[in-house]
Amino acid sequence: MHMFHDALVSFAERRVIYMLMEVIKDTALDSIKLLPFLYITYLLIELIEHKVGEAGRARIGAAKKSGPIWGALFGIIPQCGFSAAASSLYAGRIITIGTLMAVYLSTSDEMLPILISEQADVRKIMAILIGKIIVGIVAGILV
């Protein structure tokens, strides 16, 4: 009986180690796939910042009061990298912390494709997105 218990434990341990290795492998592969996209996104952001110049910065910065509204609306666009762009704009002191918070709180990068792939009800998806927009706007204005 004792040997049977040890065999089960070692089988369970091997199964856990196998699952952890699969998680690590998938995480590494996903990261490798994502790196070129992030590099290109940041490269384009820097290019836009240099091309736009002071006039463009002034236009984006002029949206101080409405910044959280625009940030929350752009933030819900899935897989667009707008949160990375907003981080760069904030680092360059072009947008306010309120706009940055609105973007972060409304971002739905992974949520939306997962809900769509799981064939979630469209009304449920829209309710979540609208809720994220409202939370982003309110938090952005309050900050």
Coordinates of C-alpha atoms in Angstrom, one line a residue:
M1 CA 0.0 0.0 0.0
H2 CA 2.8 2.4 0.9
M3 CA 4.5 1.8 -2.5
F4 CA 1.3 2.6 -4.3
H5 CA 1.0 5.9 -2.4
D6 CA 4.6 6.8 -3.4
A7 CA 3.9 6.0 -7.0
L8 CA 0.8 8.3 -7.0
V9 CA 2.7 11.1 -5.4
S10 CA 5.6 10.9 -7.8
F11 CA 3.1 10.7 -10.7
A12 CA 1.3 13.8 -9.3
E13 CA 4.6 15.6 -8.9
R14 CA 5.7 14.8 -12.4
R15 CA 2.3 16.0 -13.7
V16 CA 2.7 19.3 -11.9
I17 CA 6.3 19.8 -13.2
Y18 CA 5.1 19.0 -16.7
M19 CA 2.3 21.6 -16.4
L20 CA 4.7 24.2 -15.1
M21 CA 7.1 23.5 -17.9
E22 CA 4.3 23.9 -20.4
V23 CA 3.3 27.3 -18.8
I24 CA 6.9 28.5 -18.9
K25 CA 7.3 27.4 -22.6
D26 CA 4.0 29.0 -23.7
T27 CA 4.9 32.2 -21.8
A28 CA 8.3 32.4 -23.4
L29 CA 6.9 31.8 -26.9
D30 CA 4.2 34.4 -26.4
S31 CA 6.8 36.9 -25.2
I32 CA 9.0 36.2 -28.2
K33 CA 6.0 36.8 -30.5
L34 CA 5.1 40.0 -28.8
L35 CA 8.6 41.6 -28.7
P36 CA 8.7 42.7 -32.4
F37 CA 5.2 44.2 -32.1
L38 CA 6.2 46.2 -29.0
Y39 CA 9.4 47.3 -30.6
I40 CA 7.6 48.6 -33.7
T41 CA 5.0 50.2 -31.5
Y42 CA 7.5 52.1 -29.5
L43 CA 9.5 53.0 -32.6
L44 CA 6.4 54.4 -34.2
I45 CA 5.5 56.4 -31.1
E46 CA 8.9 58.0 -31.0
L47 CA 8.7 58.7 -34.7
I48 CA 5.3 60.3 -34.3
E49 CA 6.6 62.4 -31.3
H50 CA 9.5 63.7 -33.3
K51 CA 7.5 64.3 -36.5
V52 CA 4.6 66.0 -34.7
G53 CA 6.8 68.4 -32.9
E54 CA 5.6 71.1 -30.6
A55 CA 2.5 72.0 -32.5
G56 CA 1.2 68.4 -32.2
R57 CA 2.2 68.2 -28.6
A58 CA 0.3 71.4 -27.9
R59 CA -2.8 70.0 -29.6
I60 CA -2.7 66.8 -27.6
G61 CA -1.8 68.6 -24.4
A62 CA -4.7 71.1 -25.0
A63 CA -7.2 68.3 -24.3
K64 CA -6.4 68.5 -20.5
K65 CA -10.1 68.5 -19.4
S66 CA -11.3 66.1 -22.1
G67 CA -8.2 64.0 -22.1
P68 CA -9.7 61.3 -19.8
I69 CA -12.7 61.0 -22.2
W70 CA -10.4 60.5 -25.2
G71 CA -8.1 58.2 -23.3
A72 CA -11.0 56.0 -22.2
L73 CA -12.4 55.8 -25.7
F74 CA -9.1 54.9 -27.3
G75 CA -8.2 52.5 -24.5
I76 CA -11.1 50.1 -25.3
I77 CA -9.7 49.4 -28.8
P78 CA -8.2 45.9 -28.3
Q79 CA -4.7 45.0 -29.2
C80 CA -3.8 48.4 -30.5
G81 CA -1.0 49.2 -28.0
F82 CA -2.6 52.5 -27.0
S83 CA -1.6 51.9 -23.3
A84 CA 2.0 51.7 -24.4
A85 CA 1.6 54.9 -26.4
A86 CA -0.1 56.6 -23.5
S87 CA 2.7 55.7 -21.2
S88 CA 5.2 57.2 -23.6
L89 CA 3.1 60.3 -24.0
Y90 CA 2.8 60.7 -20.2
A91 CA 6.6 60.1 -19.8
G92 CA 7.0 63.0 -22.3
R93 CA 4.7 65.2 -20.2
I94 CA 2.2 65.4 -23.1
I95 CA -0.8 63.9 -21.4
T96 CA -2.0 64.2 -17.8
I97 CA -2.0 61.5 -15.2
G98 CA -5.9 61.5 -15.5
T99 CA -5.7 60.6 -19.2
L100 CA -3.2 57.9 -18.5
M101 CA -5.4 56.4 -15.7
A102 CA -8.4 56.5 -18.1
V103 CA -6.5 54.6 -20.7
Y104 CA -5.2 52.0 -18.2
L105 CA -8.6 51.4 -16.7
S106 CA -10.5 51.1 -20.0
T107 CA -7.9 48.9 -21.7
S108 CA -9.4 45.6 -22.8
D109 CA -6.5 44.0 -24.7
E110 CA -7.0 40.4 -23.7
M111 CA -10.5 40.5 -22.4
L112 CA -12.3 41.3 -25.7
P113 CA -10.8 38.6 -27.9
I114 CA -11.4 36.0 -25.1
L115 CA -15.0 37.0 -24.7
I116 CA -15.5 36.9 -28.4
S117 CA -13.8 33.5 -28.8
E118 CA -16.0 32.2 -26.0
Q119 CA -19.1 33.5 -27.9
A120 CA -20.2 35.7 -25.0
D121 CA -23.4 37.6 -25.5
V122 CA -22.9 40.9 -27.3
R123 CA -25.0 42.8 -24.8
K124 CA -22.7 41.5 -22.0
I125 CA -19.6 42.6 -23.9
M126 CA -21.0 46.0 -24.6
A127 CA -22.1 46.4 -21.0
I128 CA -18.5 45.6 -19.8
L129 CA -16.9 48.0 -22.4
I130 CA -19.3 50.8 -21.5
G131 CA -18.6 50.2 -17.8
K132 CA -14.8 50.3 -18.4
I133 CA -15.2 53.6 -20.3
I134 CA -17.3 55.1 -17.5
V135 CA -14.8 54.0 -14.8
G136 CA -11.9 55.3 -16.9
I137 CA -13.5 58.7 -17.5
V138 CA -14.6 59.1 -13.9
A139 CA -11.2 58.0 -12.4
G140 CA -9.3 60.1 -15.0
I141 CA -11.3 63.2 -14.1
L142 CA -11.0 62.6 -10.3
V143 CA -7.2 62.2 -10.5

